[in-house]
Coordinates of C-alpha atoms in Angstrom, one line a residue:
M1 CA 19.7 -27.5 -72.5
V2 CA 21.3 -30.9 -72.0
H3 CA 21.5 -30.4 -68.3
V4 CA 17.6 -29.8 -68.2
F5 CA 16.8 -32.9 -70.2
T6 CA 18.9 -35.1 -68.0
R7 CA 16.8 -34.1 -65.0
L8 CA 13.4 -33.9 -66.8
I9 CA 13.4 -37.2 -68.6
P10 CA 13.8 -39.4 -65.5
L11 CA 11.3 -37.3 -63.6
L12 CA 8.7 -37.8 -66.5
L13 CA 9.4 -41.5 -66.5
L14 CA 8.9 -41.7 -62.8
L15 CA 5.6 -39.9 -63.0
L16 CA 4.5 -42.1 -65.7
L17 CA 5.2 -45.2 -63.7
T18 CA 3.9 -43.9 -60.4
Q19 CA 0.8 -41.7 -61.1
P20 CA -1.5 -44.6 -62.0
A21 CA -0.7 -46.5 -59.0
F22 CA -1.2 -43.4 -56.8
A23 CA -4.3 -42.6 -58.4
A24 CA -5.6 -46.1 -58.3
Q25 CA -4.7 -46.4 -54.6
G26 CA -5.8 -42.9 -53.5
L27 CA -2.4 -42.4 -51.8
A28 CA -0.8 -39.0 -50.9
I29 CA 2.0 -37.7 -53.0
D30 CA 5.3 -38.9 -51.8
P31 CA 7.7 -36.1 -50.5
A32 CA 10.5 -37.8 -52.5
T33 CA 8.5 -37.1 -55.6
C34 CA 8.3 -33.3 -54.6
L35 CA 12.0 -33.3 -54.1
G36 CA 12.6 -34.6 -57.5
C37 CA 11.9 -31.0 -58.6
H38 CA 12.5 -28.9 -55.5
G39 CA 15.6 -30.6 -54.2
D40 CA 17.7 -27.8 -55.4
K41 CA 16.2 -25.6 -52.8
I42 CA 15.0 -27.9 -50.2
S43 CA 17.5 -30.3 -48.5
A44 CA 16.0 -33.8 -48.0
E45 CA 18.4 -34.3 -45.0
K46 CA 17.5 -31.1 -43.3
M47 CA 13.8 -31.6 -43.9
A48 CA 13.9 -35.1 -42.6
V49 CA 15.3 -33.9 -39.2
S50 CA 13.1 -30.9 -39.0
V51 CA 10.0 -30.6 -36.9
H52 CA 7.9 -30.8 -40.1
G53 CA 9.9 -33.9 -41.3
K54 CA 7.3 -36.3 -40.6
N55 CA 4.7 -34.4 -42.5
G56 CA 4.1 -34.8 -46.2
C57 CA 4.6 -31.8 -48.4
T58 CA 0.9 -31.6 -49.2
S59 CA 0.2 -31.4 -45.4
C60 CA 1.0 -27.8 -45.8
H61 CA 0.6 -27.3 -49.5
V62 CA -3.0 -28.5 -49.4
E63 CA -4.0 -27.4 -52.8
I64 CA -1.8 -29.9 -54.6
V65 CA -4.0 -33.0 -54.9
E66 CA -3.1 -34.0 -58.5
L67 CA 0.6 -34.0 -59.3
A68 CA 0.1 -33.9 -63.0
K69 CA -1.9 -30.6 -62.8
H70 CA 0.6 -29.2 -60.5
M71 CA 3.4 -30.1 -63.0
K72 CA 1.4 -28.4 -65.8
G73 CA 0.9 -25.2 -63.7
E74 CA -2.9 -25.7 -63.5
I75 CA -3.0 -25.6 -59.8
K76 CA -2.5 -22.2 -58.0
V77 CA -0.5 -22.8 -54.9
G78 CA -1.5 -20.3 -52.2
K79 CA 0.4 -19.3 -49.0
V80 CA 0.7 -21.9 -46.3
Q81 CA -1.9 -21.5 -43.6
C82 CA 0.1 -22.4 -40.4
V83 CA -3.1 -22.1 -38.3
R84 CA -4.4 -25.5 -39.6
C85 CA -1.9 -27.2 -37.1
H86 CA -0.8 -24.3 -34.9
K87 CA -4.1 -23.0 -33.7
K88 CA -3.0 -21.8 -30.3
E89 CA 0.2 -20.0 -31.6
A90 CA -1.9 -18.5 -34.6
A91 CA -4.5 -17.2 -32.2
E92 CA -1.9 -15.5 -30.1
H93 CA -0.2 -14.0 -33.2
A94 CA -3.4 -12.8 -34.5
L95 CA -3.6 -10.5 -31.4
S96 CA 0.0 -9.4 -31.7
V97 CA 1.6 -6.2 -32.9
H98 CA 3.4 -8.4 -35.6
A99 CA 0.1 -9.3 -37.2
E100 CA -0.9 -5.6 -36.9
K101 CA 2.3 -4.7 -38.9
G102 CA 1.8 -7.4 -41.4
V103 CA 4.6 -9.7 -40.0
Q104 CA 3.3 -13.2 -40.6
C105 CA 4.7 -16.7 -39.5
A106 CA 7.3 -16.9 -42.2
G107 CA 8.6 -13.5 -41.2
C108 CA 10.3 -15.0 -38.1
H109 CA 10.4 -18.7 -39.1
T110 CA 12.2 -18.3 -42.5
D111 CA 13.5 -21.8 -42.3
M112 CA 10.2 -23.7 -42.6
H113 CA 11.7 -26.9 -44.4
S114 CA 14.6 -27.1 -41.9
H115 CA 13.1 -25.7 -38.7
T116 CA 14.1 -27.5 -35.6
S117 CA 12.6 -27.2 -32.1
W118 CA 14.1 -24.5 -30.0
N119 CA 14.1 -26.7 -27.0
K120 CA 13.7 -23.7 -24.7
D121 CA 17.0 -22.3 -25.8
K122 CA 16.6 -18.5 -25.3
R123 CA 19.7 -17.9 -27.4
R124 CA 17.6 -18.9 -30.5
V125 CA 14.9 -16.4 -29.6
L126 CA 17.4 -13.6 -29.1
A127 CA 19.1 -14.4 -32.4
K128 CA 15.8 -14.3 -34.2
C129 CA 14.5 -11.0 -32.6
V130 CA 17.8 -9.0 -33.2
Q131 CA 17.5 -9.8 -36.9
C132 CA 14.9 -7.1 -37.2
H133 CA 15.2 -5.2 -33.7
S134 CA 19.0 -5.0 -34.0
D135 CA 20.5 -4.4 -30.5
E136 CA 17.3 -3.0 -28.8
K137 CA 18.7 -0.2 -26.6
G138 CA 21.7 -2.2 -25.6
F139 CA 20.1 -5.4 -24.6
L140 CA 22.9 -7.6 -25.7
T141 CA 25.4 -6.0 -23.5
S142 CA 22.9 -5.9 -20.4
V143 CA 23.0 -8.3 -17.6
H144 CA 20.1 -10.1 -19.2
G145 CA 21.5 -10.2 -22.7
K146 CA 24.9 -11.5 -21.5
G147 CA 23.2 -14.0 -19.4
V148 CA 21.3 -15.4 -22.3
L149 CA 24.3 -15.4 -24.7
A150 CA 26.2 -17.3 -22.0
G151 CA 23.6 -20.0 -22.0
N152 CA 21.8 -19.2 -18.7
Q153 CA 18.2 -20.1 -19.4
D154 CA 17.1 -18.2 -16.1
S155 CA 18.2 -14.9 -17.5
A156 CA 15.5 -12.8 -19.3
A157 CA 15.2 -13.0 -23.0
C158 CA 12.8 -11.1 -25.3
N159 CA 10.1 -13.7 -25.0
D160 CA 10.1 -13.7 -21.1
C161 CA 8.8 -10.1 -21.2
H162 CA 7.1 -9.9 -24.6
N163 CA 5.9 -13.5 -25.1
L164 CA 6.8 -15.5 -28.3
H165 CA 3.7 -14.9 -30.3
E166 CA 1.2 -12.7 -28.4
I167 CA 3.5 -9.7 -28.5
K168 CA 1.4 -6.6 -27.5
A169 CA 2.0 -3.1 -28.7
L170 CA 3.1 -0.9 -25.9
G171 CA 0.7 1.8 -26.9
D172 CA 0.4 5.0 -25.0
P173 CA 3.4 5.2 -22.6
N174 CA 1.3 6.5 -19.9
S175 CA -1.6 4.0 -20.2
H176 CA -2.4 1.7 -17.3
A177 CA -1.5 -1.4 -19.3
N178 CA 1.9 0.2 -20.4
R179 CA 2.8 1.4 -16.9
E180 CA 1.8 -2.1 -15.4
F181 CA 3.9 -3.8 -17.9
H182 CA 7.0 -1.8 -16.7
T183 CA 6.9 -3.8 -13.4
K184 CA 4.7 -6.8 -13.9
V185 CA 7.1 -8.7 -16.4
C186 CA 10.1 -8.0 -13.9
L187 CA 8.2 -9.7 -11.1
R188 CA 7.8 -12.9 -13.0
C189 CA 11.4 -13.8 -12.5
H190 CA 12.5 -11.5 -9.5
A191 CA 9.6 -12.9 -7.4
D192 CA 10.6 -16.5 -8.0
E193 CA 12.5 -17.4 -4.9
K194 CA 14.3 -20.5 -6.3
L195 CA 15.4 -18.7 -9.4
V196 CA 16.6 -15.7 -7.4
E197 CA 18.5 -18.0 -5.1
R198 CA 20.3 -20.0 -7.7
N199 CA 21.4 -16.9 -9.5
H200 CA 22.6 -15.1 -6.5
I201 CA 20.3 -12.0 -7.3
S202 CA 19.2 -9.8 -4.4
E203 CA 16.3 -11.4 -2.7
V204 CA 14.9 -8.1 -1.3
A205 CA 14.4 -6.3 -4.6
V206 CA 10.7 -7.3 -5.0
K207 CA 9.9 -7.1 -1.2
S208 CA 11.5 -3.8 -0.7
Y209 CA 9.8 -2.3 -3.8
M210 CA 6.3 -3.7 -2.7
E211 CA 6.8 -2.0 0.7
S212 CA 7.7 1.4 -0.9
Y213 CA 5.1 4.0 -1.9
H214 CA 5.6 3.1 -5.5
G215 CA 5.2 -0.6 -4.9
K216 CA 2.1 -0.2 -2.7
N217 CA 0.4 1.9 -5.4
Y218 CA 1.4 -0.6 -8.0
R219 CA -0.3 -3.4 -5.9
L220 CA -3.4 -1.4 -5.3
G221 CA -3.8 -1.3 -9.1
Y222 CA -2.5 2.2 -10.0
P223 CA 0.9 1.7 -11.7
E224 CA 0.4 4.8 -13.9
K225 CA 0.8 7.0 -10.9
V226 CA 4.1 5.7 -9.7
A227 CA 7.6 4.5 -10.8
G228 CA 8.0 0.9 -12.0
C229 CA 11.2 -1.3 -12.3
A230 CA 11.8 -0.1 -15.9
D231 CA 11.6 3.6 -15.0
C232 CA 14.7 3.4 -12.9
H233 CA 16.6 0.3 -14.4
T234 CA 15.4 0.9 -18.0
A235 CA 13.6 -1.8 -19.9
H236 CA 16.5 -3.3 -22.0
G237 CA 19.9 -1.8 -21.1
I238 CA 19.9 -3.0 -17.4
L239 CA 23.4 -2.9 -16.0
P240 CA 25.0 -3.3 -12.5
S241 CA 24.9 0.0 -10.5
K242 CA 28.8 -0.1 -10.4
D243 CA 28.7 0.2 -14.3
P244 CA 29.2 3.8 -15.3
N245 CA 26.6 3.4 -18.1
S246 CA 24.0 2.1 -15.7
S247 CA 21.0 4.3 -15.2
V248 CA 21.3 3.6 -11.4
N249 CA 25.0 4.4 -11.2
E250 CA 25.5 7.2 -8.7
N251 CA 26.6 9.6 -11.3
N252 CA 23.4 9.1 -13.4
L253 CA 20.9 9.1 -10.6
V254 CA 20.0 12.8 -10.8
K255 CA 19.1 12.2 -14.5
T256 CA 17.2 9.0 -13.7
C257 CA 15.3 10.5 -10.8
S258 CA 14.6 13.7 -12.7
K259 CA 12.3 11.8 -15.1
C260 CA 9.7 11.9 -12.4
H261 CA 11.0 14.3 -9.9
D262 CA 12.1 17.2 -12.2
K263 CA 13.7 19.2 -9.2
A264 CA 15.7 16.3 -7.8
K265 CA 19.3 17.2 -6.8
T266 CA 22.2 15.1 -5.7
P267 CA 21.1 14.8 -2.1
F268 CA 17.8 13.4 -3.2
T269 CA 19.5 10.5 -5.0
K270 CA 20.8 9.1 -1.7
F271 CA 17.4 7.6 -1.2
Y272 CA 17.6 3.8 -0.5
A273 CA 15.3 2.6 -3.3
H274 CA 15.7 -1.0 -2.0
G275 CA 16.6 -0.2 1.6
E276 CA 15.7 -2.9 4.1
H277 CA 15.0 -1.9 7.8
N278 CA 15.9 -5.6 8.7
D279 CA 19.5 -5.2 7.5
R280 CA 21.5 -3.7 10.2
E281 CA 24.8 -4.0 8.4
K282 CA 23.8 -2.2 5.2
Y283 CA 21.1 0.2 6.6
P284 CA 21.9 0.8 10.3
I285 CA 19.8 4.1 10.3
L286 CA 16.7 2.3 9.0
F287 CA 17.3 -0.6 11.4
Y288 CA 17.5 1.4 14.5
T289 CA 14.7 3.7 13.5
F290 CA 12.5 0.7 13.0
I291 CA 13.6 -0.9 16.3
A292 CA 12.8 2.5 18.1
M293 CA 9.3 2.8 16.4
T294 CA 8.5 -0.9 17.2
G295 CA 9.6 -0.5 20.8
L296 CA 7.3 2.6 21.0
L297 CA 4.4 0.7 19.6
V298 CA 4.7 -2.4 21.7
G299 CA 5.5 -0.4 24.9
T300 CA 2.5 1.9 24.5
F301 CA 0.0 -0.8 23.5
A302 CA 1.2 -3.1 26.2
V303 CA 0.7 -0.5 29.0
F304 CA -2.7 0.8 27.8
W305 CA -4.2 -2.5 26.7
V306 CA -3.5 -3.9 30.1
H307 CA -4.8 -0.7 31.6
T308 CA -8.0 -1.0 29.5
L309 CA -8.6 -4.7 30.2
L310 CA -8.3 -4.0 34.1
W311 CA -10.6 -1.1 33.9
M312 CA -13.1 -2.9 31.8
I313 CA -13.3 -5.7 34.5
R314 CA -13.3 -3.3 37.4
G315 CA -16.0 -1.0 35.7
F316 CA -18.1 -4.1 35.1
V317 CA -18.0 -5.0 38.6
E318 CA -18.8 -1.5 39.7
N319 CA -21.8 -1.3 37.5
R320 CA -23.2 -4.6 39.0
E321 CA -22.6 -3.2 42.4
K322 CA -24.6 -0.1 41.6
A323 CA -27.4 -2.2 39.9
A324 CA -27.6 -4.3 43.2
A325 CA -27.8 -1.2 45.3
L326 CA -30.7 0.2 43.3
E327 CA -32.6 -3.0 43.6
E328 CA -32.3 -2.6 47.4
G329 CA -33.4 1.0 47.2
V330 CA -29.9 2.2 48.3
I331 CA -28.5 5.3 46.5
L332 CA -24.7 5.2 46.8
H333 CA -24.0 8.8 45.8
H334 CA -26.8 11.1 46.2
V335 CA -26.1 14.5 44.5
P336 CA -28.7 17.3 45.1
E337 CA -30.0 18.6 41.7
G338 CA -27.9 15.8 40.1
H339 CA -29.6 16.3 36.8
K340 CA -28.7 19.9 36.3
Q341 CA -26.5 20.5 33.4
Y342 CA -23.1 22.0 33.6
R343 CA -20.7 23.3 30.8
R344 CA -17.4 21.3 30.6
F345 CA -16.5 22.4 27.1
R346 CA -17.1 25.6 25.2
R347 CA -18.1 25.7 21.6
V348 CA -14.6 26.2 20.3
H349 CA -13.5 22.9 22.0
V350 CA -16.5 21.1 20.3
F351 CA -15.6 22.6 17.0
M352 CA -11.9 21.5 17.4
H353 CA -13.0 18.0 18.4
L354 CA -15.2 17.7 15.3
L355 CA -12.2 18.8 13.2
V356 CA -10.0 16.1 14.9
I357 CA -12.7 13.5 14.3
I358 CA -13.2 14.4 10.6
S359 CA -9.4 14.7 9.9
F360 CA -8.4 11.6 11.7
L361 CA -11.0 9.4 10.2
G362 CA -10.1 10.8 6.6
L363 CA -6.4 10.2 7.2
S364 CA -7.1 6.7 8.6
L365 CA -9.5 5.7 5.8
T366 CA -7.1 6.8 3.0
G367 CA -3.8 5.9 4.8
L368 CA -4.5 2.5 6.1
P369 CA -5.2 0.9 2.5
L370 CA -1.8 2.2 1.6
K371 CA -0.1 0.7 4.7
F372 CA -2.0 -2.7 4.1
S373 CA -1.8 -2.7 0.2
D374 CA -1.6 -6.4 0.2
Q375 CA -5.3 -6.8 1.5
V376 CA -8.4 -7.1 -0.6
W377 CA -10.2 -4.7 1.6
A378 CA -7.5 -2.0 0.8
K379 CA -8.1 -2.4 -2.9
F380 CA -11.8 -2.2 -2.3
L381 CA -11.4 1.1 -0.5
M382 CA -9.1 2.6 -3.0
D383 CA -11.6 1.7 -5.7
L384 CA -14.2 3.3 -3.6
Y385 CA -12.5 6.6 -3.5
G386 CA -12.1 6.5 -7.2
G387 CA -8.4 5.5 -7.2
A388 CA -5.2 6.3 -5.3
P389 CA -4.9 10.0 -6.6
N390 CA -8.3 10.8 -5.1
A391 CA -7.3 9.0 -1.9
A392 CA -4.1 11.1 -1.8
A393 CA -6.0 14.2 -2.3
I394 CA -8.4 13.4 0.5
H395 CA -5.4 12.5 2.7
R396 CA -3.7 15.9 2.2
I397 CA -6.9 17.8 2.8
C398 CA -7.4 16.0 6.0
A399 CA -3.7 16.8 6.8
G400 CA -4.4 20.5 6.2
I401 CA -7.3 20.2 8.7
T402 CA -4.9 18.5 11.2
F403 CA -2.5 21.6 10.9
V404 CA -5.5 23.8 11.5
Y405 CA -6.7 22.4 14.7
F406 CA -3.1 22.0 15.8
S407 CA -2.3 25.7 15.2
M408 CA -5.6 26.5 17.2
A409 CA -4.4 24.2 20.1
L410 CA -1.0 26.2 20.0
A411 CA -2.8 29.6 20.1
M412 CA -5.2 28.4 22.9
S413 CA -2.2 27.2 24.9
I414 CA -0.4 30.5 24.6
H415 CA -3.6 32.4 25.5
F416 CA -4.1 30.0 28.5
L417 CA -0.5 30.6 29.7
F418 CA 0.0 34.3 29.1
I419 CA -3.3 36.1 28.4
R420 CA -6.4 34.6 30.3
K421 CA -7.5 36.7 33.2
D422 CA -9.6 34.0 34.9
I423 CA -6.7 31.7 35.6
K424 CA -4.6 32.3 38.6
G425 CA -0.8 32.3 38.8
N426 CA 2.2 33.2 36.6
P427 CA 2.7 31.0 33.4
I428 CA 4.7 28.3 35.4
Q429 CA 1.9 28.0 37.9
R430 CA -0.7 27.9 35.2
L431 CA 1.5 25.3 33.2
F432 CA 1.4 22.9 36.2
G433 CA -1.9 24.0 37.8
P434 CA -5.2 22.0 37.9
D435 CA -6.6 23.6 34.6
S436 CA -3.6 22.7 32.6
L437 CA -3.2 19.6 30.3
C438 CA 0.4 19.4 31.2
P439 CA 1.3 16.4 33.4
N440 CA 2.3 17.2 37.1
L441 CA 3.0 15.3 40.3
R442 CA -0.7 14.7 41.1
D443 CA -1.0 12.5 37.9
I444 CA 1.4 10.0 39.6
S445 CA -0.9 9.7 42.7
D446 CA -4.0 9.3 40.4
V447 CA -2.3 6.5 38.4
V448 CA -1.4 4.8 41.7
G449 CA -4.9 5.3 42.9
M450 CA -6.4 4.0 39.7
V451 CA -4.3 0.9 39.8
R452 CA -5.3 0.2 43.4
W453 CA -9.0 0.6 42.4
F454 CA -8.4 -1.9 39.7
F455 CA -7.3 -4.4 42.2
F456 CA -10.0 -3.5 44.8
K457 CA -7.5 -2.0 47.0
G458 CA -9.0 1.5 47.4
P459 CA -11.5 3.9 46.1
K460 CA -11.5 5.4 42.6
P461 CA -9.5 8.7 42.5
A462 CA -11.5 11.9 42.5
F463 CA -10.0 13.6 39.5
E464 CA -9.4 17.2 38.7
R465 CA -10.2 19.0 35.5
W466 CA -8.0 16.6 33.5
T467 CA -7.2 13.0 34.0
Y468 CA -3.9 11.4 33.3
W469 CA -5.1 9.6 30.2
E470 CA -6.6 12.7 28.8
K471 CA -3.2 14.5 29.3
F472 CA -1.5 11.7 27.5
D473 CA -4.1 12.0 24.5
F474 CA -3.2 15.7 24.3
I475 CA 0.5 15.3 24.5
A476 CA 0.2 12.5 22.0
V477 CA -1.2 15.0 19.5
F478 CA 1.9 17.2 19.9
W479 CA 4.2 14.3 19.5
G480 CA 2.2 13.0 16.5
M481 CA 2.3 16.3 14.9
F482 CA 6.1 16.3 14.8
A483 CA 6.4 12.6 14.0
I484 CA 3.4 12.1 11.6
G485 CA 3.2 15.7 10.5
G486 CA 6.9 16.3 9.9
S487 CA 7.4 13.0 8.1
G488 CA 4.2 13.5 6.2
L489 CA 5.3 16.9 5.0
M490 CA 8.6 15.4 3.9
L491 CA 6.9 12.6 1.9
W492 CA 4.4 15.3 0.5
F493 CA 7.1 17.6 -0.8
P494 CA 10.2 15.3 -1.4
E495 CA 11.9 17.6 -4.0
F496 CA 11.8 20.5 -1.7
F497 CA 13.3 18.7 1.3
G498 CA 15.5 16.7 -1.0
M499 CA 17.3 20.0 -1.7
F500 CA 19.1 19.9 1.6
L501 CA 18.3 16.5 3.3
P502 CA 19.9 13.3 2.2
G503 CA 17.5 10.9 0.4
W504 CA 17.8 8.3 3.1
A505 CA 15.8 10.8 5.3
F506 CA 12.7 9.9 3.3
N507 CA 13.4 6.2 4.2
V508 CA 13.4 7.3 7.8
A509 CA 10.3 9.4 7.3
T510 CA 8.5 6.6 5.7
I511 CA 9.2 4.2 8.6
I512 CA 8.1 6.9 11.2
H513 CA 5.1 8.0 9.3
S514 CA 3.8 4.4 8.9
D515 CA 4.5 3.2 12.3
E516 CA 3.3 6.3 14.1
A517 CA 0.2 6.4 12.0
L518 CA -0.3 2.7 13.0
L519 CA 0.1 3.6 16.7
A520 CA -2.2 6.5 16.4
T521 CA -5.0 4.6 14.7
G522 CA -4.6 1.5 16.9
F523 CA -4.5 3.6 20.0
I524 CA -7.6 5.9 19.2
F525 CA -9.7 3.0 18.0
S526 CA -9.0 0.7 20.9
V527 CA -7.8 2.6 24.0
H528 CA -9.2 6.1 23.4
F529 CA -12.6 4.7 22.3
F530 CA -12.7 2.6 25.4
N531 CA -11.6 5.5 27.8
T532 CA -14.1 7.8 26.3
H533 CA -17.0 5.7 25.3
G534 CA -16.5 2.0 25.8
R535 CA -16.0 1.9 29.6
P536 CA -18.9 0.4 31.3
E537 CA -20.0 3.7 33.0
K538 CA -20.2 5.4 29.7
F539 CA -21.1 2.8 27.0
P540 CA -22.1 3.2 24.3
M541 CA -21.1 6.9 24.1
D542 CA -20.1 9.8 26.2
F543 CA -21.9 12.8 24.6
V544 CA -20.1 15.6 26.5
I545 CA -17.6 16.2 23.7
F546 CA -20.4 16.9 21.2
N547 CA -22.6 19.4 23.3
G548 CA -20.1 20.3 26.0
Q549 CA -22.5 19.6 28.8
M550 CA -22.5 17.0 31.7
S551 CA -24.9 16.5 34.6
K552 CA -23.9 17.7 38.1
H553 CA -24.1 13.9 39.1
E554 CA -21.6 13.0 36.4
F555 CA -19.3 16.1 37.3
V556 CA -19.3 15.1 41.1
E557 CA -18.7 11.4 40.5
E558 CA -16.0 11.7 37.7
R559 CA -14.3 14.9 38.7
G560 CA -14.9 15.3 42.4
D561 CA -11.9 17.4 43.1
Q562 CA -12.6 19.7 40.4
W563 CA -16.2 20.2 41.6
A564 CA -14.9 20.7 45.1
R565 CA -12.4 23.3 44.0
Y566 CA -15.2 25.2 42.0
E567 CA -17.3 25.1 45.1
K568 CA -14.5 26.3 47.4
E569 CA -14.0 29.3 44.8
G570 CA -17.7 29.9 44.6
I571 CA -17.8 29.6 40.7
T572 CA -19.9 26.4 40.2
E573 CA -22.9 28.4 38.9
K574 CA -20.5 30.2 36.4
F575 CA -20.4 27.0 34.6
A576 CA -24.2 26.2 34.7
A577 CA -25.6 25.5 31.2
K578 CA -28.1 28.1 30.2
K579 CA -30.0 25.6 28.2
S580 CA -29.7 21.9 27.2
S581 CA -28.7 21.2 23.6
G582 CA -31.6 20.6 21.3
I583 CA -33.2 17.5 19.9
F584 CA -32.2 18.0 16.4
Y585 CA -28.7 19.0 17.3
D586 CA -28.4 15.9 19.6
F587 CA -29.9 13.5 16.8
C588 CA -27.4 14.8 14.2
L589 CA -24.3 14.9 16.5
K590 CA -25.1 11.5 17.9
A591 CA -25.6 10.1 14.4
F592 CA -22.2 11.6 13.5
G593 CA -20.6 10.1 16.7
F594 CA -22.0 6.6 16.3
T595 CA -20.8 6.7 12.5
A596 CA -17.4 7.7 13.7
L597 CA -17.4 4.9 16.2
F598 CA -18.6 2.3 13.7
I599 CA -15.8 3.4 11.1
G600 CA -13.1 3.3 13.7
I601 CA -14.0 -0.1 15.1
T602 CA -14.4 -1.5 11.6
L603 CA -10.9 -0.2 10.6
L604 CA -9.6 -1.7 13.9
M605 CA -10.9 -5.0 13.0
L606 CA -9.6 -4.8 9.4
M607 CA -6.1 -3.9 10.9
V608 CA -6.2 -7.0 13.1
Y609 CA -7.2 -9.1 10.3
A610 CA -4.4 -7.7 8.1
F611 CA -1.9 -8.7 10.8
M612 CA -3.3 -12.2 11.2
H613 CA -3.6 -12.9 7.4
P614 CA -0.7 -11.1 5.7
H615 CA -0.7 -11.8 1.8
H616 CA 2.4 -12.1 -0.2

């Protein structure tokens, strides 16, 4: 009792002396006055050096405007409203899972009267979070946790991923937002080149991920369909791969990979998740595969683009010569009954070519956006299809069509070599004969003759049934089926092939599939389109592949040796068309053909744009 009076009497005297003066002057209540009562709970020294030290007590406890009433208990003191000063933080907190769960400011900021600035020291954040969240799935012993505790301010702490105040609930683990979060927060640091360099972190982690199937789908906006960083490395317990407790340790990879690839076996885990084809020392197989494919691309395009350019120039000159001759009334190549139609292709050939066009355009339209996932137009196309899963389904349907027409080509080749009665010779003679698509010695002389014609050194060759560039196209389909088709099947069914192939085979398959597809699309949309439709004598379209017919004049001029052979054998009329294709048929097929041409040329332009304007 004596102790109470010794404290209460001086305080009452102080109030009697100061209250009239404060009331008269309208001054705020001095914090020292408050500490006269609350000094046993609140340290004046700590309050003075805290972030709130320069504020009066009534700055927060706004209800206390008359000290006497407060002393008598007539004023009800409510909870402090931090939002009055901390509007931004309060707005963020209001949208957080903490607010949803009833955790208010004081739930974390328990030291309001002695709170000092954190000065960006992540150790303070970590110390505060673990008070409730304990050691969240081994974070304190992870590479990030150890880094934060060691004072490395570059190392990721809780707030780097979850923010300080606007801490969102993860919600549905399979939702778009959740799946995006698995990777997005990692990129904040690992895509920072300066941070990566000064901390000696692998600089290829982000780049290699973005070049993978998983990364490309993430960048296109479909993270819920692929694995993100945290799916392999975990969200909190991230450890070096050499650590036996690491999720990416070689002994734990089957378990890690099986979360998505439920049939994954040990060979499957040999996949280079961050393999770089530019690193010859670490990944020699990928390096030399990339070099080989690049050499194939550059070599093929270099030869055929020069061939196309020379043909374009020479064809233009030839057309001008023909026009000048017509003006003078001179007919350079008179062909009796030149308008008469002859059959070059049968219906099955036309049908197969339609399958080729449909499947190839479908594969290109759905594959190129994945190849160039960093482009705005790629995202637009994916959204147009209704998402990456739909694009993948279309891609696989078109791949199925490709296997159908390839099987038809194999059957027709076997029939041609061993069964047909109207072709002379044994299988070897047929294979290298004039009706075969297999290259032979004549093609060498045709190439030489064509080059001489390009440079005005001789006449244009009188070709047989198949030209050397048509044979190249046909053989390219066979090569492409093994390169694109084989690698595509591996990537389509990774778990099956991963049962007996090492995982790095999928890295090789990815390079081959991607580069061979680039070669195929670039070649078809530039070289093949020109050879077939764009050359001056055929522009804008050669319709023969759609109706199988061509005039005698075209036949004699383009394939003179074939016509001469048919005449010698007396079988020219065997190929005479019984009737011309109908107007409706021609209209529909030409509309289809021009649409295909437009799509192909548009894709070619987008590819060129992507190479000239790469986004990072």
